[in-house]
Tab-separated table of C-alpha atoms and ligand atoms in Angstrom:
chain	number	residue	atom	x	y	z
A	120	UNK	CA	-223.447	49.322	-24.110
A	121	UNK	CA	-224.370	53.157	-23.688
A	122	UNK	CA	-221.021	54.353	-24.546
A	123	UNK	CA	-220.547	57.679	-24.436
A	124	UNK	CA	-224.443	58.530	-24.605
A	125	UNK	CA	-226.118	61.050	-22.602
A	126	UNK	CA	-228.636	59.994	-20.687
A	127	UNK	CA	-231.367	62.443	-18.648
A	128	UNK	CA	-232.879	60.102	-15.849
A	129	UNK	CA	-236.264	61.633	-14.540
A	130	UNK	CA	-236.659	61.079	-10.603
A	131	UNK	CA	-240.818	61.640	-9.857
A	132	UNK	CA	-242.010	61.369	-5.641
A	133	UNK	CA	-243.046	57.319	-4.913
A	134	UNK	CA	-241.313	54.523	-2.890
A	135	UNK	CA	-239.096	53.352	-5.992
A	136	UNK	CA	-237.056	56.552	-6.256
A	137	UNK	CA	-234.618	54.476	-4.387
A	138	UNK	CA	-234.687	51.700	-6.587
A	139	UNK	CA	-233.520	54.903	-9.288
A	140	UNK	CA	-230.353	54.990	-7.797
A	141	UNK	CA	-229.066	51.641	-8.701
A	142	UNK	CA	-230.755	52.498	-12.248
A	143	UNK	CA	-228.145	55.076	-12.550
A	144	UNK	CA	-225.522	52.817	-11.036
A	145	UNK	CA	-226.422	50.713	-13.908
A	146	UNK	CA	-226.517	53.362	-16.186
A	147	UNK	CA	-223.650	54.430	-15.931
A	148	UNK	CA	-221.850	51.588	-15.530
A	149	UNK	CA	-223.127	50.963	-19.273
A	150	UNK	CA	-220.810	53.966	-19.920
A	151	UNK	CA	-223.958	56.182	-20.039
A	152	UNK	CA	-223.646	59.990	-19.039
A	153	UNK	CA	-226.172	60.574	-16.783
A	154	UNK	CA	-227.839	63.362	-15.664
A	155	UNK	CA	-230.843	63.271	-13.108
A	156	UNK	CA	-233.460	65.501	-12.763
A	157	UNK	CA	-235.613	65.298	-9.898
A	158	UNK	CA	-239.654	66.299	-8.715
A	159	UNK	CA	-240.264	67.803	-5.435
A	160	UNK	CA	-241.826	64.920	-4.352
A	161	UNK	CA	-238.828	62.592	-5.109
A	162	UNK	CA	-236.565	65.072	-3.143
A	163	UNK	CA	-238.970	63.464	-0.191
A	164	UNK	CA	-237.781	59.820	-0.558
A	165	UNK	CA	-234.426	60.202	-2.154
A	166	UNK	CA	-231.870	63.094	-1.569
A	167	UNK	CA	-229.765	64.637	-4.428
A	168	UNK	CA	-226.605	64.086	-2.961
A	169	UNK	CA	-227.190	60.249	-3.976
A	170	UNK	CA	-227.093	61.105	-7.521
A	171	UNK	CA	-224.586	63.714	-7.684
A	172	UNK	CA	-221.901	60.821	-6.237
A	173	UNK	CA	-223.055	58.223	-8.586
A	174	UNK	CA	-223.129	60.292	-11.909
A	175	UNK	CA	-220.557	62.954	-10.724
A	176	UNK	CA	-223.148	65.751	-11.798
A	177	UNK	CA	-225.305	67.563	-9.211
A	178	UNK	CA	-228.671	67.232	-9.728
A	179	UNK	CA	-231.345	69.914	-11.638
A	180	UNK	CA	-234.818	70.288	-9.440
A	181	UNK	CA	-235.654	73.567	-9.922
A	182	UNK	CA	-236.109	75.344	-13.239
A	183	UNK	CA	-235.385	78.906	-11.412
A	184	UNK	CA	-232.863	80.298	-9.475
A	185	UNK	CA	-230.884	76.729	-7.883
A	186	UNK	CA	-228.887	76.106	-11.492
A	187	UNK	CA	-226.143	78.184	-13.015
A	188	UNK	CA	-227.995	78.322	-16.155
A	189	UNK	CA	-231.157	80.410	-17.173
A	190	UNK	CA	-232.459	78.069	-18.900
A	191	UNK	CA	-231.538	74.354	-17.696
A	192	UNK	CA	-234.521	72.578	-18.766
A	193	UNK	CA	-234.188	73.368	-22.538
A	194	UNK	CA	-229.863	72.746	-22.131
A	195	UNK	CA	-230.868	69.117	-20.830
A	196	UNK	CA	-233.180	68.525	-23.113
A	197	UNK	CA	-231.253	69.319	-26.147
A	198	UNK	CA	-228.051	68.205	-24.411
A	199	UNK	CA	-230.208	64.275	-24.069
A	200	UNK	CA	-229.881	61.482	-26.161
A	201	UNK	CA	-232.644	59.641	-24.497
A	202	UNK	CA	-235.013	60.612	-21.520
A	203	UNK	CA	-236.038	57.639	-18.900
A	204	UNK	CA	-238.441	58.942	-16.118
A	205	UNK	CA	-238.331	56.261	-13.539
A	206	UNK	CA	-240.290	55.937	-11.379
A	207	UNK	CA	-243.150	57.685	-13.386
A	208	UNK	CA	-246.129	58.188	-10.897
A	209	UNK	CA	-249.737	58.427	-12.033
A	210	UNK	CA	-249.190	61.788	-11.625
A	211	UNK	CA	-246.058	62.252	-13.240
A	212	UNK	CA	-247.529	60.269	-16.496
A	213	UNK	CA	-250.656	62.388	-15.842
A	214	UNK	CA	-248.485	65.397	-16.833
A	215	UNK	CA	-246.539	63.620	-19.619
A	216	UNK	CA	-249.659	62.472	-21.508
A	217	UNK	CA	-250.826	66.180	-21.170
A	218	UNK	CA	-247.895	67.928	-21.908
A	219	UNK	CA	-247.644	70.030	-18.959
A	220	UNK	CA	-244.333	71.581	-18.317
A	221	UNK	CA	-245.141	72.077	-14.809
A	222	UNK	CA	-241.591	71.479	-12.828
A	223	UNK	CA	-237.901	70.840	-14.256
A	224	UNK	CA	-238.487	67.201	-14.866
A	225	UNK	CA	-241.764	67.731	-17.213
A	226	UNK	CA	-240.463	70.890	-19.066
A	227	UNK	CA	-236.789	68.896	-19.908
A	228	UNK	CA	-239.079	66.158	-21.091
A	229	UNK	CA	-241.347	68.826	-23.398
A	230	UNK	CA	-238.047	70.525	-24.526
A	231	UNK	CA	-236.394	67.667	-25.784
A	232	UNK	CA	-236.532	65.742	-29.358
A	233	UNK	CA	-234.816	62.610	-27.342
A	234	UNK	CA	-237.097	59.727	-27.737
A	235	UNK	CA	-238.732	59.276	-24.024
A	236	UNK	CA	-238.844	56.059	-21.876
A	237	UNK	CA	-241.110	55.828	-18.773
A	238	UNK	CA	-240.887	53.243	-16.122
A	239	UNK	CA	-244.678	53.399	-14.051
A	240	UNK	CA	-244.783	53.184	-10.479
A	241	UNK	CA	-247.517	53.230	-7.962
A	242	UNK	CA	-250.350	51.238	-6.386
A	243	UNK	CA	-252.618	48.824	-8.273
A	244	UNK	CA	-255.669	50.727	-8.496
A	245	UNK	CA	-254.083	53.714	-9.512
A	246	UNK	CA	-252.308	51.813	-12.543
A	247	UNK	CA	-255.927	50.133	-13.479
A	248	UNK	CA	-257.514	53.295	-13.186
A	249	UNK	CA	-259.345	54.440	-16.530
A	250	UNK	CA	-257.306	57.889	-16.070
A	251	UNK	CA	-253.856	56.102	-15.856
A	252	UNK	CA	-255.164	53.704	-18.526
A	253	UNK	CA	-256.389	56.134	-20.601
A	254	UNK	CA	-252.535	58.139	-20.309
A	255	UNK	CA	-250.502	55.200	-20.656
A	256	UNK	CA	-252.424	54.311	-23.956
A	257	UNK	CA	-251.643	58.243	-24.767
A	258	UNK	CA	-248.077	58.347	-24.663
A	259	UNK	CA	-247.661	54.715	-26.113
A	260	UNK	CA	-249.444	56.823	-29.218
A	261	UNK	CA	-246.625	59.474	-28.998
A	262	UNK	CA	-244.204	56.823	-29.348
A	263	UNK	CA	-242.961	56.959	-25.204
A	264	UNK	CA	-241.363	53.509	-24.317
A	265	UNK	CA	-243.277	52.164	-21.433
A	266	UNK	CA	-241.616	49.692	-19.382
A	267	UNK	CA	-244.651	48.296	-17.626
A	268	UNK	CA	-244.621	47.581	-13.478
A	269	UNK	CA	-244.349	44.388	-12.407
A	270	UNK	CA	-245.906	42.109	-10.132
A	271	UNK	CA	-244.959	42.301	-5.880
A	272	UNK	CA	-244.472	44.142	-2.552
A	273	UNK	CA	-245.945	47.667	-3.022
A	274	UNK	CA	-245.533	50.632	-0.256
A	275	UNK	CA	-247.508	50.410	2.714
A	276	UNK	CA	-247.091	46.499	2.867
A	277	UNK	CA	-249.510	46.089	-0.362
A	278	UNK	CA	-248.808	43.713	-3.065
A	279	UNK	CA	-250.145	43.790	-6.349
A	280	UNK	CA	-249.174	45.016	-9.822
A	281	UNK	CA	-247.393	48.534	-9.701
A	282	UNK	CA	-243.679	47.696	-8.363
A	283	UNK	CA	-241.381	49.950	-11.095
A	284	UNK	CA	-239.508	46.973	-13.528
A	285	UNK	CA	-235.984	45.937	-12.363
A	286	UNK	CA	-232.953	48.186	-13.155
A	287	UNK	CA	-231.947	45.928	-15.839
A	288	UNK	CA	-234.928	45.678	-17.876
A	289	UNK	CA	-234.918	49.490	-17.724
A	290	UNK	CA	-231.192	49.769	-18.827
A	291	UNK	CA	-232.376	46.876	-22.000
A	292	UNK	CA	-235.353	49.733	-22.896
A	293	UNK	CA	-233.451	51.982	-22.781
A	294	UNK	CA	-230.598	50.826	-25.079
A	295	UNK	CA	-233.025	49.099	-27.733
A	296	UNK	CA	-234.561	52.559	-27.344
A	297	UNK	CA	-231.255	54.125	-28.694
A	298	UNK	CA	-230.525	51.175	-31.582
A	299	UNK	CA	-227.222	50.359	-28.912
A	300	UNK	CA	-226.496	46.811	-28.286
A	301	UNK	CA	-223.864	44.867	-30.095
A	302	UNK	CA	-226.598	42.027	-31.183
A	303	UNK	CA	-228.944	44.884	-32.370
A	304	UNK	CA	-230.457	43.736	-35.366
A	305	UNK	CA	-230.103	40.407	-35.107
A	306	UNK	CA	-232.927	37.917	-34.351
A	307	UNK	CA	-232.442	34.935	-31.649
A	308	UNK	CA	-234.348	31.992	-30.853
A	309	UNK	CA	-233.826	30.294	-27.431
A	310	UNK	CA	-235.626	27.312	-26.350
A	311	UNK	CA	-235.608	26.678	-22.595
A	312	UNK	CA	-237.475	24.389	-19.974
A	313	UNK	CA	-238.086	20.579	-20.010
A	314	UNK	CA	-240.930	19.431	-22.124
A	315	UNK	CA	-243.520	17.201	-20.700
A	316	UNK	CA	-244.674	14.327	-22.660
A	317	UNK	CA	-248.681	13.548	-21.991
A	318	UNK	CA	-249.370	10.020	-20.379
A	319	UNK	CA	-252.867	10.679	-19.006
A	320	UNK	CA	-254.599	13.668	-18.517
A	321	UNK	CA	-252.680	13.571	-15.072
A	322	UNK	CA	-249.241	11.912	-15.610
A	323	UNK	CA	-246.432	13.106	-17.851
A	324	UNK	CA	-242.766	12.132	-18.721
A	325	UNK	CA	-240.520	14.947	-17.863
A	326	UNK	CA	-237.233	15.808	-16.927
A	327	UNK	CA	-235.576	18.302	-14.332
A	328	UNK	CA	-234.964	21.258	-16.186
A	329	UNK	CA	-235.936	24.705	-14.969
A	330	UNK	CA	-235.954	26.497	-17.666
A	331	UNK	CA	-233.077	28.519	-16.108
A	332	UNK	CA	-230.421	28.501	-18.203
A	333	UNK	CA	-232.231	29.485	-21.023
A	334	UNK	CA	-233.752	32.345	-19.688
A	335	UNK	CA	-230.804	33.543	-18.548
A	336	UNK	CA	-229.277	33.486	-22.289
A	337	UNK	CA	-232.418	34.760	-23.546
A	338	UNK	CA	-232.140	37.834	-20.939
A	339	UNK	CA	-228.533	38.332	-22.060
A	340	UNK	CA	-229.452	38.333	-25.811
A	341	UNK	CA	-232.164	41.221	-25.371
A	342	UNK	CA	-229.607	42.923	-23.046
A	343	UNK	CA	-227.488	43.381	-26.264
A	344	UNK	CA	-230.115	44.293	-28.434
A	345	UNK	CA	-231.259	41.442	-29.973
A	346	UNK	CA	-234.588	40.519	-31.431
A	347	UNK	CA	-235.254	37.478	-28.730
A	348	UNK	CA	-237.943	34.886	-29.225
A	349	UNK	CA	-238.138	32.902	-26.036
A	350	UNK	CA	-239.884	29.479	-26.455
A	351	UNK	CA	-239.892	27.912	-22.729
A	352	UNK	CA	-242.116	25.267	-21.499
A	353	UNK	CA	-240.674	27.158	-17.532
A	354	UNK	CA	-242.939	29.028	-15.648
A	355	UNK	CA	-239.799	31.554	-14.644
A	356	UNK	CA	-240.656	35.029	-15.638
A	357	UNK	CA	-239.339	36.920	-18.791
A	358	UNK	CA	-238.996	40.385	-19.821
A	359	UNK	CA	-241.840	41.852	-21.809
A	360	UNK	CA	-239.097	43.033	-24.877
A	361	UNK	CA	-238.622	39.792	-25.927
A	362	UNK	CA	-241.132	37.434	-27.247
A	363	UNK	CA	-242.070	34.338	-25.543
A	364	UNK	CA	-244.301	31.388	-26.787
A	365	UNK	CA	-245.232	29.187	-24.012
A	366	UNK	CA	-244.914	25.533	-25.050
A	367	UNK	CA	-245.304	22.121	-22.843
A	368	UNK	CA	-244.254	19.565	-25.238
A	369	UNK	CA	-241.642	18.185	-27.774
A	370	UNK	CA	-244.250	18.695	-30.880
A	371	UNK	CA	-245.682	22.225	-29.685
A	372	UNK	CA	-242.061	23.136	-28.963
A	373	UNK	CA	-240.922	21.767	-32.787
A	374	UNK	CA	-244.162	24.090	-33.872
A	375	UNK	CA	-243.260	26.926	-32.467
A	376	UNK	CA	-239.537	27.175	-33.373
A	377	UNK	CA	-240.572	26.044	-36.625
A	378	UNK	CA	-242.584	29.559	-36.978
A	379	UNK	CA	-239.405	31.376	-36.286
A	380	UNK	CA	-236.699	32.519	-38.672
A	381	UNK	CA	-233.546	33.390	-36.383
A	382	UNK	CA	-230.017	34.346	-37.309
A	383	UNK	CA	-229.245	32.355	-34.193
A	384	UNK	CA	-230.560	29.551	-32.715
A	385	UNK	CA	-229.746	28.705	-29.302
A	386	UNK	CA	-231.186	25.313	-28.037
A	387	UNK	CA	-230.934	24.841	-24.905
A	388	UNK	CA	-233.798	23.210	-23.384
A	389	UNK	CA	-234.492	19.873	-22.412
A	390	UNK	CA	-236.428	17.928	-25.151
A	391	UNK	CA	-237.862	14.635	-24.389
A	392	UNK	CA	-236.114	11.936	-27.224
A	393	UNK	CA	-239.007	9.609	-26.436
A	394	UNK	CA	-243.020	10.277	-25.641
A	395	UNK	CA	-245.585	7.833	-25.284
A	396	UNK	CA	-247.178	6.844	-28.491
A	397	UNK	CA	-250.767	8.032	-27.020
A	398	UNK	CA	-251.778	9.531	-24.215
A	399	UNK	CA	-254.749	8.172	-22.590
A	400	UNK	CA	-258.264	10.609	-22.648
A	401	UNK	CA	-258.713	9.718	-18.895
A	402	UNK	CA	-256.213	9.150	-16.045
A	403	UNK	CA	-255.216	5.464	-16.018
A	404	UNK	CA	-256.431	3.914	-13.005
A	405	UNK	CA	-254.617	1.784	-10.752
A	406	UNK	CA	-254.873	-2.148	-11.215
A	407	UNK	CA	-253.142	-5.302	-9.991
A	408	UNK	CA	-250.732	-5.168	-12.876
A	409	UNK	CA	-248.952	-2.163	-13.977
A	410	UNK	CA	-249.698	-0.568	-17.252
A	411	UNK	CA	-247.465	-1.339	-20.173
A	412	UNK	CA	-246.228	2.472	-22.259
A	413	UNK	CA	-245.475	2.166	-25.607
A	414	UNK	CA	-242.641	4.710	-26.347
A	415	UNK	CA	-242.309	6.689	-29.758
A	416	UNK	CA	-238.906	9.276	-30.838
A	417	UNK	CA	-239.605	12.800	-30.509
A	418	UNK	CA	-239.080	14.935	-33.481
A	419	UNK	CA	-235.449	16.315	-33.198
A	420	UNK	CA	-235.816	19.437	-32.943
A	421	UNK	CA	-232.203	20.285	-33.239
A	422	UNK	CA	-231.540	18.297	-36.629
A	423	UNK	CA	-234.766	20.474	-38.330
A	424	UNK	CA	-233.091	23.940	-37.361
A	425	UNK	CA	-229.653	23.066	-38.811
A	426	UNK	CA	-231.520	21.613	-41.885
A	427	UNK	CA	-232.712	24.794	-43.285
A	428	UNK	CA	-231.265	26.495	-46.037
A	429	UNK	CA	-230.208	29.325	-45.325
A	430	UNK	CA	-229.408	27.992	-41.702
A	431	UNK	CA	-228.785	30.217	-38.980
A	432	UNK	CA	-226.099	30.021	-36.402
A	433	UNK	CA	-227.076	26.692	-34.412
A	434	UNK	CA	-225.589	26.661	-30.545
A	435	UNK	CA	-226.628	23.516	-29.480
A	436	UNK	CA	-226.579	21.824	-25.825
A	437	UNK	CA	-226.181	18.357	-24.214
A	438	UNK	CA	-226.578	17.336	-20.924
A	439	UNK	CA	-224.236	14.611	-20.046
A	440	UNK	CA	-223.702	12.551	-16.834
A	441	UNK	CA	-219.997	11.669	-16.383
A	442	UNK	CA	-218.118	11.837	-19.550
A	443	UNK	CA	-218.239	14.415	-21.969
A	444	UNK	CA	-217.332	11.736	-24.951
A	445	UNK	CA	-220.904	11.589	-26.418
A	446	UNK	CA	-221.109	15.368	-26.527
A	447	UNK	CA	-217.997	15.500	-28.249
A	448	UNK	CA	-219.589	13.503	-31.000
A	449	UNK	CA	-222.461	15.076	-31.028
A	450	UNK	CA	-220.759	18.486	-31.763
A	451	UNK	CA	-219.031	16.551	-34.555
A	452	UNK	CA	-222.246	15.360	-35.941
A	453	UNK	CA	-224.968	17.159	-35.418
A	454	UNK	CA	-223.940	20.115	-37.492
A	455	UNK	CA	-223.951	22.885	-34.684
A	456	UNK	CA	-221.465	25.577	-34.631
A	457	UNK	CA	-220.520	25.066	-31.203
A	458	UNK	CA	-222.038	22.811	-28.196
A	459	UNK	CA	-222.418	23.840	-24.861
A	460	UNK	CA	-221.762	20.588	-22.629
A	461	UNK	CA	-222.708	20.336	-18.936
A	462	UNK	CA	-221.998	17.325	-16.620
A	463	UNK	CA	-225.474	17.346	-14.565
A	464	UNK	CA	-224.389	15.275	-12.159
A	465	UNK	CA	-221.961	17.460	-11.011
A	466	UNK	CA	-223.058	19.794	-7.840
A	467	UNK	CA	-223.858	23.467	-9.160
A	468	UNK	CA	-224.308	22.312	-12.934
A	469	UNK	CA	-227.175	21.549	-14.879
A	470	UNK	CA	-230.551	21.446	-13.537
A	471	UNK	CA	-232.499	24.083	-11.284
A	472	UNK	CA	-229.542	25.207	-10.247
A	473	UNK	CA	-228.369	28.969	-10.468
A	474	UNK	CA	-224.793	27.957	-11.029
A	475	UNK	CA	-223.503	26.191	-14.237
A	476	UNK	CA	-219.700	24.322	-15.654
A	477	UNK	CA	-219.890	24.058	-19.216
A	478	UNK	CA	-217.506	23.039	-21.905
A	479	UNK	CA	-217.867	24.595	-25.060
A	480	UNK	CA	-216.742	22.245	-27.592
A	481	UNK	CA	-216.243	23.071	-31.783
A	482	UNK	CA	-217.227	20.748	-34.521
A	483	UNK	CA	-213.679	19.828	-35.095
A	484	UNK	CA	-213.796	18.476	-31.377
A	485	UNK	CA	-211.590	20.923	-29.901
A	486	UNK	CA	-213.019	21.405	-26.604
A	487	UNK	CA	-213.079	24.390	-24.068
A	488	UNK	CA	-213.824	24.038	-20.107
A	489	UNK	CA	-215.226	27.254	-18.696
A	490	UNK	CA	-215.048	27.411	-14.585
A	491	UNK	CA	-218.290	27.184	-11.980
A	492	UNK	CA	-220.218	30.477	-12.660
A	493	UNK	CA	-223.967	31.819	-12.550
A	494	UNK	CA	-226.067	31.181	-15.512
A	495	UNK	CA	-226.076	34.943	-16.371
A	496	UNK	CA	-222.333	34.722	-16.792
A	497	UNK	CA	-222.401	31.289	-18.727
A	498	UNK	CA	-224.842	33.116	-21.295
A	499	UNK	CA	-222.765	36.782	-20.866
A	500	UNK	CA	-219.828	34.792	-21.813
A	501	UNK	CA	-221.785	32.235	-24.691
A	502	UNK	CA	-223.126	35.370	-26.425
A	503	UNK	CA	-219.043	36.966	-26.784
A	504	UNK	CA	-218.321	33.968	-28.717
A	505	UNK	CA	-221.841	34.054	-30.600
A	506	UNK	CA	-220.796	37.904	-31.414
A	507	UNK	CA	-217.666	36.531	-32.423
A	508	UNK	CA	-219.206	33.551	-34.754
A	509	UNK	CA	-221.445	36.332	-36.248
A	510	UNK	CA	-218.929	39.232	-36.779
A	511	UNK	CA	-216.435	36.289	-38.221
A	512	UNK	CA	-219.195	35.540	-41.012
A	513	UNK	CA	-220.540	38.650	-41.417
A	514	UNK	CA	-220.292	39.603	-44.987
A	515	UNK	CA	-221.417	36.737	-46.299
A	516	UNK	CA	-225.127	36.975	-44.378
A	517	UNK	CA	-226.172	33.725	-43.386
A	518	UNK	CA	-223.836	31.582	-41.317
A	519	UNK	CA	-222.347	28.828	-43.469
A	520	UNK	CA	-220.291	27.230	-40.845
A	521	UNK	CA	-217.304	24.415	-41.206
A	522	UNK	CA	-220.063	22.107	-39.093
A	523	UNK	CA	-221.944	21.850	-42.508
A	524	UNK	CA	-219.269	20.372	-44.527
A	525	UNK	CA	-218.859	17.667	-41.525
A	526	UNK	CA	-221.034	14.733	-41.486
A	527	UNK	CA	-224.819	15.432	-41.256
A	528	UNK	CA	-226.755	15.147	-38.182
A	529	UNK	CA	-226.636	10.941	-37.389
A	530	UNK	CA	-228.393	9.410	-34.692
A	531	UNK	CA	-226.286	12.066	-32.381
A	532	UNK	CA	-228.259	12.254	-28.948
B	138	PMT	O1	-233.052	24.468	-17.382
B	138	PMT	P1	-232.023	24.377	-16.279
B	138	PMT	O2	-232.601	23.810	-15.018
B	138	PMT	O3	-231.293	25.665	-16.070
B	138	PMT	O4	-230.924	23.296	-16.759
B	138	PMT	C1	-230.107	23.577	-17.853
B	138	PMT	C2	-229.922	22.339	-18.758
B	138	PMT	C3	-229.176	21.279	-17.991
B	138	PMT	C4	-231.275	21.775	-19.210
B	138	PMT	C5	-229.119	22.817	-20.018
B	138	PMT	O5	-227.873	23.316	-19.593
B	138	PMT	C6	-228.920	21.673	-21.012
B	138	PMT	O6	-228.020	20.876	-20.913
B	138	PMT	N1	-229.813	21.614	-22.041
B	138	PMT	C7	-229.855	20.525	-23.037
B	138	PMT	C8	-230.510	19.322	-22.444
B	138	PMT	C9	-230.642	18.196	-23.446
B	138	PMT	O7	-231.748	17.850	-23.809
B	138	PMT	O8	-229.542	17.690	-23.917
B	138	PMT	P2	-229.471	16.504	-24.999
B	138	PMT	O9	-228.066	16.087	-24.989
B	138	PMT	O10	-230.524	15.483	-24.699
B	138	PMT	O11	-229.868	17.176	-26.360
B	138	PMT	C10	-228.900	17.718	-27.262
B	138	PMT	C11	-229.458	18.908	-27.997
B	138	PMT	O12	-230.524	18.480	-28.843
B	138	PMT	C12	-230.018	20.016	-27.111
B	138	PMT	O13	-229.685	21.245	-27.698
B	138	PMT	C13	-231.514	19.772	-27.174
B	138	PMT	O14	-232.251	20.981	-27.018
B	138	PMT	C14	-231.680	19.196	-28.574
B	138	PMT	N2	-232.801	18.268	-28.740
B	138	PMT	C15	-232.873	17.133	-28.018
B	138	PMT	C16	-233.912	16.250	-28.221
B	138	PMT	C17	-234.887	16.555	-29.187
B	138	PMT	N3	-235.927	15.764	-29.398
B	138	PMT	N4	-234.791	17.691	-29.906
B	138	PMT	C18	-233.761	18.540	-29.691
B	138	PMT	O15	-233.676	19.566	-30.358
């Protein structure tokens, strides 16, 4: 959250000034108060009356003679708690890297201690250009934040890399910019995705997860400030503050959470239990009588996490189809702090779906059925009660939970 904290939001002239509007929707919303300052050029693709009703503050775009002050560039910029110019045009960073204090926009950003966050914007050549290169590498020097374009539709029906990052992933920056976020501090690990178990160079065993859920959790958990590793075998995209390792199977997926060292571990993807014991060098060719597969267990990746000493918070998942009795004994034995079932036959739960119905259900077996909602609002909701876990055992700093005086992990899946 941005409670309270004041917030100078830099408007410069390109196609995405509009987009700035819902970023101070958003801000504010986050209980930010905002502030925008605009360039002439924006003033040609967005007017100030926009952001005067959302923030309730009329907008500074001249340094002389339009403001009540003498001096509003240097009142903003000591008034700021953080500065986000978005969208920054080549020119706009152009001037930043320099340190011109050409309009209100760049001398507010020069007059100000406030750490700085920039949000590029503009085509792709202009944002591979060895100038923009060279000033983007300049101001990452001077500490700016850059939250770097994505990929997609550009002005003038052009697509290519250059489209100004979501809203959201601005508002994130922005707030691990500022040390705000309720899970700042805190490192978690989210696995995501199905794995795919090698056949034959062409064939795998998979499953139907989209990685989806996951993502969405590991989105939330950076939203809040947390330190997010992301390992995902899904091809979905992720925002560049958190870390992702890219995995495909069960054993790269144990090797890569095994690297990691959260405070809490939520495991939601889709591992394999079973992978065949080798995978042919060529692709298998058809004959008259079908190939026999010798099947091995996959390392459980689950059971290593809540092994460690000290363990961190385990949230752990199951996929069920029809009754939720097996996950009820798996959150008994498997040592998690809480389980997140889904029933994924049901329509809108589980896989590839945007929708989820969990039940969260406690080691002691108590169990709790949340209602059909988006995935953002299953993880929204899963990281209150991971806050609440954490602030519950904070004191004592690693999570010893009631699941580890249960039974140890058993055969569980
Ligand atoms: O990705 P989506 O399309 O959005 O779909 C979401 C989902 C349905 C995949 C997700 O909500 C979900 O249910 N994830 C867990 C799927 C699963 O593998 O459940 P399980 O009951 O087989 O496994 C139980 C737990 O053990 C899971 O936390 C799993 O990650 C873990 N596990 C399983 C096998 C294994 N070898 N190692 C593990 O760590």
């Amino acid at each position: 959250m941005l409670a309270g904290r004041r917030v100078v939001l830099g408007v410069s002239g390109g196609v995405a000034a509009y987009k700035a509007a819902y970023l101070a929707r958003r801000l504010t919303e986050r209980g930010a108060d905002v502030r925008v300052v605009t360039t002439e050029s924006a003033r040609e693709f967005i007017g100030d009356q926009t952001f005067a009703a959302i923030t309730g503050h009329p907008v500074i775009g001249h340094l002389f003679g339009a403001s009540t002050s003498v001096s509003p560039h240097t009142e903003l910029g000591r008034w700021a708690d953080v500065i986000v110019v978005a969208p920054a045009t080549a020119a706009t960073l152009a001037r930043l890297a320099q340190g011109l204090s050409e309009d209100a926009l760049t001398a507010t950003v020069l007059a100000s201690r406030a750490p700085l966050v920039v949000a590029p914007a503009m085509h792709t050549e202009m944002w591979e250009h060895p100038a923009t290169r060279r000033n983007v590498e300049r101001l990452e020097r001077d500490g700016v934040v850059v939250v770097p374009p994505g990929e997609g539709p550009l002005a003038g029906g052009d697509v290519g890399v250059g489209r100004m990052a979501e809203p959201e992933e601005i508002v994130a920056a922005v707030e691990r910019t500022i040390g705000e976020g309720p899970l700042q501090g805190v490192s978690v690990l989210v696995t995501a995705g199905g794995t795919r178990e090698p056949i034959d160079p062409v064939r795998f065993l998979g499953n139907r997860s989209s990685g989806k859920m996951g993502h969405a959790i590991a989105e939330e958990a950076l939203r809040r400030g947390a330190d997010v590793t992301l390992v995902t075998t899904s091809a979905l995209p992720s925002s560049p503050g958190l870390t992702r390792i890219q995995v495909e199977t069960a054993a790269e997926m144990e090797q890569a959470v095994e690297r990691t060292d959260p405070d809490v571990a939520i495991l939601a993807a889709a591992v394999a239990d079973f992978r065949p014991v080798t995978a042919a060098p060529e692709k298998i060719a058809r004959t008259a009588e079908a190939p026999r597969i010798e099947l091995e267990p996959t390392p459980d990746i689950l059971a290593g996490v809540v092994a460690r000493r000290p363990r961190p918070l385990v949230v752990g998942f199951a996929a069920e189809t029809g009754s939720l009795e097996r996950a009820v004994r798996k959150a008994k034995t498997k040592g998690v702090d809480l389980l997140v079932a889904n029933d994924v036959t049901e329509e809108g739960a589980g896989f590839a779906v945007d929708t989820n119905r969990v039940t969260i259900i406690w080691p002691d077996g108590r169990t709790d059925p949340w209602p059909l909602m988006p995935k953002s609002a299953v993880a929204a909701r899963l990281l209150d009660l991971v806050e609440e876990l954490l602030d519950r055992e904070s004191g004592s700093g690693r999570v010893s939970s009631p699941a580890e005086d249960l039974e140890r992990p058993g055969d569980g899946r």
